[in-house]
mmCIF file of C-alpha atoms and ligand atoms in Angstrom:
data_model
loop_
_atom_site.group_PDB
_atom_site.id
_atom_site.type_symbol
_atom_site.label_atom_id
_atom_site.label_comp_id
_atom_site.label_asym_id
_atom_site.label_seq_id
_atom_site.Cartn_x
_atom_site.Cartn_y
_atom_site.Cartn_z
ATOM 1 C CA MET A 1 2.594 -120.571 -24.987
ATOM 2 C CA SER A 2 0.873 -123.713 -23.594
ATOM 3 C CA PHE A 3 -1.334 -124.897 -20.739
ATOM 4 C CA VAL A 4 -0.637 -128.076 -18.736
ATOM 5 C CA ILE A 5 -3.160 -129.868 -16.561
ATOM 6 C CA LYS A 6 -1.988 -132.295 -13.888
ATOM 7 C CA SER A 7 -5.228 -133.690 -12.511
ATOM 8 C CA THR A 8 -7.790 -136.423 -13.077
ATOM 9 C CA ALA A 9 -8.369 -137.903 -16.546
ATOM 10 C CA GLU A 10 -12.013 -136.805 -16.426
ATOM 11 C CA ARG A 11 -11.092 -133.200 -15.695
ATOM 12 C CA ALA A 12 -8.391 -133.222 -18.373
ATOM 13 C CA GLN A 13 -10.834 -134.507 -20.984
ATOM 14 C CA VAL A 14 -13.516 -131.900 -20.272
ATOM 15 C CA TRP A 15 -11.097 -129.004 -19.905
ATOM 16 C CA GLN A 16 -9.382 -129.918 -23.161
ATOM 17 C CA GLN A 17 -12.701 -129.457 -24.977
ATOM 18 C CA GLN A 18 -13.319 -126.163 -23.204
ATOM 19 C CA PHE A 19 -9.866 -124.868 -24.128
ATOM 20 C CA ALA A 20 -10.302 -125.976 -27.753
ATOM 21 C CA ARG A 21 -13.512 -123.979 -27.884
ATOM 22 C CA HIS A 22 -12.648 -120.877 -25.855
ATOM 23 C CA LEU A 23 -8.850 -120.552 -26.036
ATOM 24 C CA PRO A 24 -7.976 -122.328 -29.309
ATOM 25 C CA ASP A 25 -4.634 -120.534 -29.600
ATOM 26 C CA ILE A 26 -3.277 -122.069 -26.415
ATOM 27 C CA PRO A 27 -2.024 -125.655 -26.874
ATOM 28 C CA PHE A 28 -3.488 -127.916 -24.152
ATOM 29 C CA ARG A 29 -1.227 -130.560 -22.631
ATOM 30 C CA VAL A 30 -2.031 -133.328 -20.183
ATOM 31 C CA TRP A 31 0.644 -134.203 -17.637
ATOM 32 C CA PRO A 32 3.089 -135.959 -18.106
ATOM 33 C CA ASP A 33 2.914 -135.315 -21.855
ATOM 34 C CA ILE A 34 3.891 -131.651 -21.580
ATOM 35 C CA GLY A 35 5.515 -130.991 -24.954
ATOM 36 C CA ASP A 36 8.267 -128.356 -24.882
ATOM 37 C CA PRO A 37 8.613 -127.308 -21.201
ATOM 38 C CA ALA A 38 9.812 -123.856 -22.253
ATOM 39 C CA GLU A 39 6.401 -123.279 -23.870
ATOM 40 C CA VAL A 40 4.454 -123.892 -20.658
ATOM 41 C CA GLU A 41 3.039 -120.643 -19.271
ATOM 42 C CA TYR A 42 0.041 -121.968 -17.341
ATOM 43 C CA LEU A 43 -0.165 -125.003 -15.077
ATOM 44 C CA ALA A 44 -3.236 -126.276 -13.204
ATOM 45 C CA ALA A 45 -2.675 -128.877 -10.482
ATOM 46 C CA TRP A 46 -3.602 -129.917 -6.977
ATOM 47 C CA VAL A 47 -0.040 -130.987 -6.211
ATOM 48 C CA PRO A 48 2.360 -129.502 -8.769
ATOM 49 C CA PRO A 49 5.425 -131.438 -9.953
ATOM 50 C CA ASP A 50 8.738 -130.936 -8.135
ATOM 51 C CA ASN A 51 11.306 -128.412 -9.322
ATOM 52 C CA LEU A 52 8.639 -126.244 -10.882
ATOM 53 C CA VAL A 53 10.956 -123.421 -11.892
ATOM 54 C CA GLU A 54 13.660 -125.605 -13.426
ATOM 55 C CA ARG A 55 11.033 -127.668 -15.184
ATOM 56 C CA PHE A 56 8.946 -124.767 -16.532
ATOM 57 C CA PRO A 57 11.258 -121.752 -16.918
ATOM 58 C CA ASN A 58 8.522 -119.575 -18.457
ATOM 59 C CA LEU A 59 5.645 -120.434 -16.131
ATOM 60 C CA LYS A 60 3.417 -117.415 -15.492
ATOM 61 C CA ILE A 61 0.450 -118.770 -13.501
ATOM 62 C CA LEU A 62 0.080 -121.773 -11.224
ATOM 63 C CA PHE A 63 -3.619 -122.560 -10.763
ATOM 64 C CA SER A 64 -4.846 -124.620 -7.846
ATOM 65 C CA VAL A 65 -7.694 -126.873 -9.001
ATOM 66 C CA GLY A 66 -9.204 -126.351 -5.539
ATOM 67 C CA ALA A 67 -9.993 -123.438 -3.230
ATOM 68 C CA GLY A 68 -7.018 -124.084 -0.951
ATOM 69 C CA ILE A 69 -3.337 -123.587 -1.771
ATOM 70 C CA ASP A 70 -1.776 -124.971 1.418
ATOM 71 C CA GLN A 71 -0.588 -127.994 -0.612
ATOM 72 C CA PHE A 72 1.797 -125.636 -2.480
ATOM 73 C CA ASP A 73 5.238 -124.865 -1.108
ATOM 74 C CA LEU A 74 5.037 -121.089 -1.536
ATOM 75 C CA ALA A 75 8.690 -120.612 -0.610
ATOM 76 C CA ALA A 76 9.734 -122.729 -3.597
ATOM 77 C CA ILE A 77 7.647 -120.753 -6.101
ATOM 78 C CA PRO A 78 9.356 -117.529 -7.217
ATOM 79 C CA PRO A 79 7.357 -114.302 -6.828
ATOM 80 C CA HIS A 80 6.990 -113.647 -10.573
ATOM 81 C CA ILE A 81 4.721 -116.720 -10.830
ATOM 82 C CA GLN A 82 1.139 -115.785 -9.935
ATOM 83 C CA ILE A 83 -0.694 -118.304 -7.781
ATOM 84 C CA VAL A 84 -4.420 -118.458 -8.394
ATOM 85 C CA ARG A 85 -6.907 -120.539 -6.425
ATOM 86 C CA MET A 86 -10.363 -121.760 -7.416
ATOM 87 C CA ILE A 87 -13.271 -119.441 -6.743
ATOM 88 C CA GLU A 88 -16.434 -120.826 -8.251
ATOM 89 C CA THR A 89 -20.154 -120.567 -7.477
ATOM 90 C CA SER A 90 -20.957 -124.289 -7.171
ATOM 91 C CA LEU A 91 -17.944 -124.834 -4.909
ATOM 92 C CA THR A 92 -19.356 -122.164 -2.599
ATOM 93 C CA GLU A 93 -22.872 -123.615 -2.807
ATOM 94 C CA GLY A 94 -21.545 -127.051 -1.871
ATOM 95 C CA MET A 95 -19.905 -125.669 1.269
ATOM 96 C CA VAL A 96 -22.994 -123.690 2.220
ATOM 97 C CA ALA A 97 -25.120 -126.851 1.911
ATOM 98 C CA TYR A 98 -22.684 -128.902 4.008
ATOM 99 C CA VAL A 99 -22.494 -126.374 6.831
ATOM 100 C CA GLN A 100 -26.291 -125.940 6.800
ATOM 101 C CA PHE A 101 -26.621 -129.687 7.238
ATOM 102 C CA ALA A 102 -23.971 -129.890 9.947
ATOM 103 C CA VAL A 103 -25.262 -127.020 12.052
ATOM 104 C CA ARG A 104 -28.850 -128.252 11.751
ATOM 105 C CA ALA A 105 -27.734 -131.774 12.675
ATOM 106 C CA ILE A 106 -26.169 -130.421 15.860
ATOM 107 C CA GLN A 107 -29.161 -128.232 16.682
ATOM 108 C CA ARG A 108 -31.561 -131.174 16.227
ATOM 109 C CA ASP A 109 -29.396 -133.708 18.148
ATOM 110 C CA MET A 110 -28.875 -135.947 15.117
ATOM 111 C CA LEU A 111 -25.641 -137.537 16.381
ATOM 112 C CA ARG A 112 -27.535 -138.660 19.478
ATOM 113 C CA TYR A 113 -30.352 -140.115 17.373
ATOM 114 C CA VAL A 114 -27.874 -141.974 15.160
ATOM 115 C CA SER A 115 -26.353 -143.641 18.199
ATOM 116 C CA GLN A 116 -29.812 -144.382 19.636
ATOM 117 C CA GLN A 117 -30.703 -146.067 16.345
ATOM 118 C CA ARG A 118 -27.609 -148.288 16.632
ATOM 119 C CA THR A 119 -28.882 -149.552 19.979
ATOM 120 C CA HIS A 120 -32.565 -149.607 18.935
ATOM 121 C CA VAL A 121 -33.560 -146.897 21.393
ATOM 122 C CA TRP A 122 -36.729 -144.902 20.675
ATOM 123 C CA GLN A 123 -36.432 -141.818 22.802
ATOM 124 C CA ALA A 124 -37.315 -138.218 21.989
ATOM 125 C CA HIS A 125 -35.378 -135.219 23.289
ATOM 126 C CA SER A 126 -36.627 -131.679 23.580
ATOM 127 C CA VAL A 127 -36.050 -129.473 20.563
ATOM 128 C CA ARG A 128 -34.095 -126.261 20.956
ATOM 129 C CA ALA A 129 -34.869 -123.523 18.440
ATOM 130 C CA ALA A 130 -32.244 -122.265 16.004
ATOM 131 C CA SER A 131 -32.405 -118.905 17.747
ATOM 132 C CA ALA A 132 -31.106 -120.558 20.937
ATOM 133 C CA PHE A 133 -27.748 -121.260 19.223
ATOM 134 C CA ARG A 134 -24.935 -118.808 18.610
ATOM 135 C CA VAL A 135 -23.004 -120.010 15.573
ATOM 136 C CA GLY A 136 -19.517 -118.589 15.037
ATOM 137 C CA VAL A 137 -17.847 -118.836 11.633
ATOM 138 C CA MET A 138 -14.037 -118.649 11.697
ATOM 139 C CA GLY A 139 -12.937 -117.248 8.357
ATOM 140 C CA LEU A 140 -15.114 -114.744 6.526
ATOM 141 C CA GLY A 141 -13.851 -115.238 2.995
ATOM 142 C CA GLN A 142 -15.325 -116.565 -0.235
ATOM 143 C CA LEU A 143 -16.894 -119.463 1.663
ATOM 144 C CA GLY A 144 -17.325 -118.054 5.174
ATOM 145 C CA VAL A 145 -19.421 -115.030 4.211
ATOM 146 C CA PRO A 146 -22.112 -116.923 2.251
ATOM 147 C CA VAL A 147 -22.137 -119.612 4.949
ATOM 148 C CA ALA A 148 -22.676 -116.987 7.669
ATOM 149 C CA CYS A 149 -25.449 -115.279 5.668
ATOM 150 C CA VAL A 150 -27.342 -118.546 5.190
ATOM 151 C CA LEU A 151 -27.004 -119.480 8.876
ATOM 152 C CA ARG A 152 -28.301 -116.032 9.799
ATOM 153 C CA ASP A 153 -31.285 -116.563 7.462
ATOM 154 C CA MET A 154 -31.942 -119.970 9.086
ATOM 155 C CA GLY A 155 -32.487 -118.187 12.389
ATOM 156 C CA TYR A 156 -29.194 -118.851 14.190
ATOM 157 C CA VAL A 157 -27.575 -116.022 16.084
ATOM 158 C CA THR A 158 -24.653 -115.719 13.711
ATOM 159 C CA GLN A 159 -21.244 -114.180 14.179
ATOM 160 C CA GLY A 160 -17.941 -114.387 12.368
ATOM 161 C CA TRP A 161 -14.241 -113.867 12.866
ATOM 162 C CA ALA A 162 -11.559 -112.936 10.350
ATOM 163 C CA ARG A 163 -8.169 -111.299 10.250
ATOM 164 C CA SER A 164 -9.568 -107.955 9.092
ATOM 165 C CA ALA A 165 -12.737 -106.085 10.049
ATOM 166 C CA ARG A 166 -15.917 -106.751 8.079
ATOM 167 C CA GLU A 167 -19.514 -105.617 8.042
ATOM 168 C CA ILE A 168 -22.193 -108.163 7.208
ATOM 169 C CA ASP A 169 -25.842 -107.347 7.735
ATOM 170 C CA GLY A 170 -27.188 -109.294 10.698
ATOM 171 C CA VAL A 171 -23.863 -111.001 11.443
ATOM 172 C CA ARG A 172 -21.710 -109.682 14.269
ATOM 173 C CA CYS A 173 -18.139 -109.562 13.027
ATOM 174 C CA PHE A 174 -14.968 -109.832 15.085
ATOM 175 C CA ALA A 175 -11.441 -109.177 13.810
ATOM 176 C CA GLY A 176 -7.969 -110.348 14.661
ATOM 177 C CA GLU A 177 -6.360 -111.745 17.775
ATOM 178 C CA ALA A 178 -7.686 -108.877 19.889
ATOM 179 C CA GLU A 179 -11.329 -109.826 19.321
ATOM 180 C CA GLN A 180 -10.938 -113.596 19.178
ATOM 181 C CA ALA A 181 -11.595 -114.153 22.893
ATOM 182 C CA GLU A 182 -14.998 -112.451 22.808
ATOM 183 C CA PHE A 183 -15.954 -114.317 19.635
ATOM 184 C CA ILE A 184 -15.010 -117.690 21.099
ATOM 185 C CA ALA A 185 -16.666 -117.060 24.467
ATOM 186 C CA SER A 186 -19.987 -116.367 22.738
ATOM 187 C CA THR A 187 -20.032 -119.275 20.250
ATOM 188 C CA ASP A 188 -22.110 -122.442 20.803
ATOM 189 C CA ILE A 189 -21.377 -124.002 17.396
ATOM 190 C CA LEU A 190 -17.967 -123.169 15.958
ATOM 191 C CA VAL A 191 -17.542 -123.538 12.185
ATOM 192 C CA CYS A 192 -13.966 -123.516 10.871
ATOM 193 C CA LEU A 193 -13.557 -122.158 7.352
ATOM 194 C CA LEU A 194 -10.051 -120.810 7.663
ATOM 195 C CA PRO A 195 -7.208 -121.391 5.218
ATOM 196 C CA LEU A 196 -4.260 -123.368 6.581
ATOM 197 C CA THR A 197 -1.322 -121.026 7.203
ATOM 198 C CA GLU A 198 1.460 -120.748 9.759
ATOM 199 C CA GLN A 199 -0.897 -118.590 11.842
ATOM 200 C CA THR A 200 -3.887 -120.927 11.710
ATOM 201 C CA ALA A 201 -2.214 -124.368 12.036
ATOM 202 C CA GLY A 202 -3.307 -125.900 15.354
ATOM 203 C CA ILE A 203 -5.755 -123.078 16.077
ATOM 204 C CA LEU A 204 -8.458 -125.561 17.164
ATOM 205 C CA ASN A 205 -6.722 -126.625 20.337
ATOM 206 C CA ARG A 206 -7.247 -127.256 24.035
ATOM 207 C CA ASP A 207 -6.916 -123.592 24.974
ATOM 208 C CA LEU A 208 -9.524 -122.500 22.422
ATOM 209 C CA PHE A 209 -11.910 -125.315 23.375
ATOM 210 C CA ALA A 210 -11.634 -124.311 27.053
ATOM 211 C CA ARG A 211 -12.770 -120.801 26.141
ATOM 212 C CA LEU A 212 -15.923 -121.955 24.328
ATOM 213 C CA PRO A 213 -19.129 -122.179 26.404
ATOM 214 C CA ARG A 214 -19.391 -125.619 28.044
ATOM 215 C CA GLY A 215 -21.081 -128.142 25.753
ATOM 216 C CA ALA A 216 -20.239 -126.257 22.541
ATOM 217 C CA SER A 217 -19.820 -128.106 19.232
ATOM 218 C CA LEU A 218 -17.394 -127.981 16.324
ATOM 219 C CA VAL A 219 -17.954 -128.125 12.563
ATOM 220 C CA GLN A 220 -14.534 -128.464 10.933
ATOM 221 C CA CYS A 221 -14.424 -127.823 7.174
ATOM 222 C CA GLY A 222 -11.026 -126.112 6.862
ATOM 223 C CA ARG A 223 -7.972 -128.342 6.889
ATOM 224 C CA GLY A 224 -7.055 -131.266 9.115
ATOM 225 C CA ARG A 225 -4.027 -129.478 10.549
ATOM 226 C CA HIS A 226 -6.163 -126.693 12.029
ATOM 227 C CA LEU A 227 -7.249 -129.221 14.651
ATOM 228 C CA VAL A 228 -5.166 -130.756 17.428
ATOM 229 C CA THR A 229 -6.976 -134.083 17.410
ATOM 230 C CA ASP A 230 -5.918 -135.226 20.876
ATOM 231 C CA ASP A 231 -7.185 -131.930 22.297
ATOM 232 C CA LEU A 232 -10.546 -132.490 20.621
ATOM 233 C CA ILE A 233 -10.797 -135.997 22.057
ATOM 234 C CA ALA A 234 -9.938 -134.695 25.539
ATOM 235 C CA ALA A 235 -12.480 -131.851 25.276
ATOM 236 C CA LEU A 236 -15.204 -134.323 24.208
ATOM 237 C CA ASP A 237 -14.276 -136.769 26.990
ATOM 238 C CA GLU A 238 -14.420 -133.974 29.571
ATOM 239 C CA GLY A 239 -17.805 -132.728 28.301
ATOM 240 C CA GLN A 240 -16.316 -129.346 27.425
ATOM 241 C CA LEU A 241 -17.404 -130.076 23.851
ATOM 242 C CA SER A 242 -20.517 -132.108 23.111
ATOM 243 C CA ALA A 243 -20.134 -132.956 19.418
ATOM 244 C CA ALA A 244 -17.882 -132.543 16.403
ATOM 245 C CA ILE A 245 -18.597 -132.868 12.702
ATOM 246 C CA LEU A 246 -15.318 -133.244 10.852
ATOM 247 C CA ASP A 247 -14.983 -133.102 7.080
ATOM 248 C CA VAL A 248 -11.196 -132.831 7.227
ATOM 249 C CA THR A 249 -8.741 -134.737 9.391
ATOM 250 C CA ASP A 250 -5.032 -135.117 9.961
ATOM 251 C CA PRO A 251 -4.011 -137.363 8.336
ATOM 252 C CA GLU A 252 -6.307 -137.989 5.402
ATOM 253 C CA PRO A 253 -7.536 -140.621 5.003
ATOM 254 C CA LEU A 254 -8.045 -141.163 8.719
ATOM 255 C CA PRO A 255 -6.417 -144.538 9.602
ATOM 256 C CA ALA A 256 -8.919 -147.366 10.113
ATOM 257 C CA ASP A 257 -7.894 -147.799 13.763
ATOM 258 C CA HIS A 258 -8.141 -144.117 14.692
ATOM 259 C CA PRO A 259 -10.111 -143.460 17.902
ATOM 260 C CA LEU A 260 -12.256 -140.782 16.262
ATOM 261 C CA TRP A 261 -14.088 -143.276 14.046
ATOM 262 C CA ASP A 262 -16.124 -144.996 16.736
ATOM 263 C CA ARG A 263 -17.110 -142.021 18.843
ATOM 264 C CA PRO A 264 -20.860 -141.420 18.987
ATOM 265 C CA ASP A 265 -20.229 -137.694 19.475
ATOM 266 C CA VAL A 266 -18.224 -137.392 16.233
ATOM 267 C CA LEU A 267 -19.447 -137.503 12.651
ATOM 268 C CA ILE A 268 -16.756 -137.891 10.012
ATOM 269 C CA THR A 269 -17.056 -137.267 6.287
ATOM 270 C CA PRO A 270 -14.131 -137.870 3.911
ATOM 271 C CA HIS A 271 -13.327 -134.317 2.779
ATOM 272 C CA ILE A 272 -16.475 -133.993 0.696
ATOM 273 C CA ALA A 273 -17.933 -130.751 2.053
ATOM 274 C CA SER A 274 -17.363 -129.241 -1.345
ATOM 275 C CA ALA A 275 -15.334 -129.823 -4.483
ATOM 276 C CA THR A 276 -14.551 -128.045 -7.723
ATOM 277 C CA PRO A 277 -17.122 -129.084 -10.347
ATOM 278 C CA THR A 278 -15.461 -130.248 -13.555
ATOM 279 C CA GLU A 279 -17.303 -128.069 -16.075
ATOM 280 C CA SER A 280 -17.511 -124.771 -14.235
ATOM 281 C CA GLY A 281 -14.046 -125.263 -12.724
ATOM 282 C CA GLY A 282 -12.631 -125.455 -16.257
ATOM 283 C CA MET A 283 -14.466 -122.301 -17.276
ATOM 284 C CA ALA A 284 -13.158 -120.480 -14.183
ATOM 285 C CA ILE A 285 -9.623 -121.167 -15.420
ATOM 286 C CA VAL A 286 -10.450 -120.251 -19.031
ATOM 287 C CA ASN A 287 -11.894 -116.931 -17.826
ATOM 288 C CA ASN A 288 -8.907 -116.257 -15.615
ATOM 289 C CA ILE A 289 -6.462 -116.801 -18.495
ATOM 290 C CA ARG A 290 -8.557 -114.425 -20.589
ATOM 291 C CA ARG A 291 -8.396 -111.869 -17.776
ATOM 292 C CA TYR A 292 -4.648 -112.281 -17.504
ATOM 293 C CA LEU A 293 -4.202 -111.862 -21.276
ATOM 294 C CA ASN A 294 -6.276 -108.648 -21.074
ATOM 295 C CA GLY A 295 -3.992 -107.287 -18.363
ATOM 296 C CA GLU A 296 -6.567 -107.831 -15.597
ATOM 297 C CA THR A 297 -6.047 -109.500 -12.221
ATOM 298 C CA PRO A 298 -7.186 -113.146 -12.139
ATOM 299 C CA VAL A 299 -10.020 -113.930 -9.706
ATOM 300 C CA GLY A 300 -8.558 -115.810 -6.742
ATOM 301 C CA LEU A 301 -5.047 -114.355 -6.949
ATOM 302 C CA VAL A 302 -3.280 -115.473 -3.788
ATOM 303 C CA ASN A 303 -1.725 -112.899 -1.474
ATOM 304 C CA ARG A 304 1.648 -114.550 -0.985
ATOM 305 C CA LYS A 305 2.495 -112.453 2.050
ATOM 306 C CA MET A 306 -0.650 -113.630 3.823
ATOM 307 C CA GLY A 307 -0.255 -117.194 2.557
ATOM 308 C CA TYR A 308 -3.867 -117.542 1.317
HETATM 309 P P1 LIG B 401 -10.621 -117.109 1.693
HETATM 310 O O1 LIG B 401 -9.176 -116.854 1.497
HETATM 311 O O2 LIG B 401 -11.591 -116.442 0.792
HETATM 312 O O3 LIG B 401 -11.024 -116.684 3.187
HETATM 313 C C1 LIG B 401 -10.224 -116.951 4.285
HETATM 314 C C2 LIG B 401 -10.779 -116.232 5.503
HETATM 315 O O4 LIG B 401 -9.997 -116.612 6.646
HETATM 316 C C3 LIG B 401 -10.693 -114.704 5.393
HETATM 317 O O5 LIG B 401 -11.828 -114.109 5.970
HETATM 318 C C4 LIG B 401 -9.456 -114.386 6.230
HETATM 319 O O6 LIG B 401 -9.470 -113.095 6.846
HETATM 320 C C5 LIG B 401 -9.562 -115.441 7.314
HETATM 321 N N1 LIG B 401 -8.240 -115.651 7.931
HETATM 322 C C6 LIG B 401 -7.094 -116.080 7.356
HETATM 323 N N2 LIG B 401 -6.088 -116.126 8.249
HETATM 324 C C7 LIG B 401 -6.625 -115.714 9.417
HETATM 325 C C8 LIG B 401 -6.091 -115.524 10.708
HETATM 326 N N3 LIG B 401 -4.793 -115.764 10.992
HETATM 327 N N4 LIG B 401 -6.919 -115.074 11.675
HETATM 328 C C9 LIG B 401 -8.213 -114.792 11.409
HETATM 329 N N5 LIG B 401 -8.783 -114.950 10.183
HETATM 330 C C10 LIG B 401 -7.991 -115.401 9.208
HETATM 331 O O7 LIG B 401 -10.818 -118.673 1.697
HETATM 332 P P2 LIG B 401 -12.115 -119.513 1.287
HETATM 333 O O8 LIG B 401 -13.288 -118.981 2.040
HETATM 334 O O9 LIG B 401 -12.240 -119.615 -0.182
HETATM 335 O O10 LIG B 401 -11.713 -120.980 1.792
HETATM 336 C C11 LIG B 401 -11.374 -121.202 3.130
HETATM 337 C C12 LIG B 401 -10.801 -122.586 3.311
HETATM 338 O O11 LIG B 401 -11.807 -123.568 3.223
HETATM 339 C C13 LIG B 401 -9.788 -123.048 2.260
HETATM 340 O O12 LIG B 401 -8.519 -122.465 2.452
HETATM 341 C C14 LIG B 401 -9.762 -124.526 2.495
HETATM 342 O O13 LIG B 401 -8.830 -124.816 3.514
HETATM 343 C C15 LIG B 401 -11.173 -124.827 3.000
HETATM 344 N N6 LIG B 401 -11.948 -125.598 2.015
HETATM 345 C C16 LIG B 401 -12.399 -126.829 2.404
HETATM 346 C C17 LIG B 401 -13.152 -127.586 1.543
HETATM 347 C C18 LIG B 401 -13.702 -128.906 1.975
HETATM 348 O O14 LIG B 401 -14.276 -129.618 1.152
HETATM 349 N N7 LIG B 401 -13.587 -129.260 3.241
HETATM 350 C C19 LIG B 401 -13.487 -127.113 0.188
HETATM 351 C C20 LIG B 401 -12.975 -125.817 -0.097
HETATM 352 C C21 LIG B 401 -12.229 -125.088 0.802
HETATM 353 P P3 LIG B 401 -9.500 -111.749 5.957
HETATM 354 O O15 LIG B 401 -10.909 -111.684 5.408
HETATM 355 O O16 LIG B 401 -9.242 -110.690 6.933
HETATM 356 O O17 LIG B 401 -8.467 -111.921 4.901
HETATM 357 C C1 LIG B 402 -10.444 -127.321 -1.820
HETATM 358 C C2 LIG B 402 -10.850 -128.566 -1.155
HETATM 359 O O1 LIG B 402 -9.587 -126.610 -1.295
HETATM 360 O O2 LIG B 402 -11.532 -129.396 -1.808
HETATM 361 O O3 LIG B 402 -10.989 -127.019 -2.897
HETATM 362 O O4 LIG B 402 -10.563 -128.752 0.019
#
């Protein structure tokens, strides 16, 4: 039995020490120095190597080093291999902090002040209270629920949408296609925290933007391919949307000559809303292997049918 990491050198170094301490019976290998491939039962990667099954005939768990698994080709991974994504407290806290910042920046007109600064304009605009904004969180999962709870506590009228029904104190929850229209029609700031699946690719499109209240804003923290970029640009040009804060784009990195870069109504960050911390990310994997060895279900086991 062995564990292979295919990731950054820094992560490999720290995780190796953690494995030596907490799982000393499992040999730790750093890609591409994998030892005997038949020994490999656990693999942690962002993008796994090709021909996974042929390469590692006894692989039991494929760990994503991040929260998302859309970079995996699920169809090419046989069902007996468990796929486990990263669920970790600091990763969640990072996303909560980013969305707090983004929603507050929209509420307090910060994109407008940034462009005024560029042209040396000193001009105040009236402040609208948090309670005047209805924030809608798409995706009420590991990240979406804590994000919605914090926005609620900041005073925003907070609602959320997911595939299945949920109850969250002080957050109005909508479920499925049937309730999407009402959710969208009553959202002033839309936060996307969905996983990328066949169902959610392109969900942020012209039709959806047209159903938001005029002048609504977007905070996009999911995946670049949720958003139809040309539709966003058109909605901003037409005034249907007033601002967008994008942490993810399609493609990444965004090409230097892309029209989104220079728009005063768009703020772009390079996929930094949150990331797996090295130390606690390693311990999340150690604890999941321990769970697996005890016959328990790993935290973050992916539902392959749902694709997330
Ligand atoms: P989860 O799997 O815990 O939650 C996903 C949520 O989306 C669930 O509430 C789920 O509904 C809902 N959902 C999925 N498909 C649909 C659909 N077709 N219609 C309506 N709702 C749907 O994921 P996480 O919260 O952990 O992460 C969400 C995403 O955030 C990741 O997949 C990744 O893309 C992104 N991410 C981005 C980062 C960044 O730095 N920008 C960092 C980390 C993650 P239900 O509850 O009913 O299952
Ligand atoms: C993740 C990410 O999925 O960083 O963890 O986007």
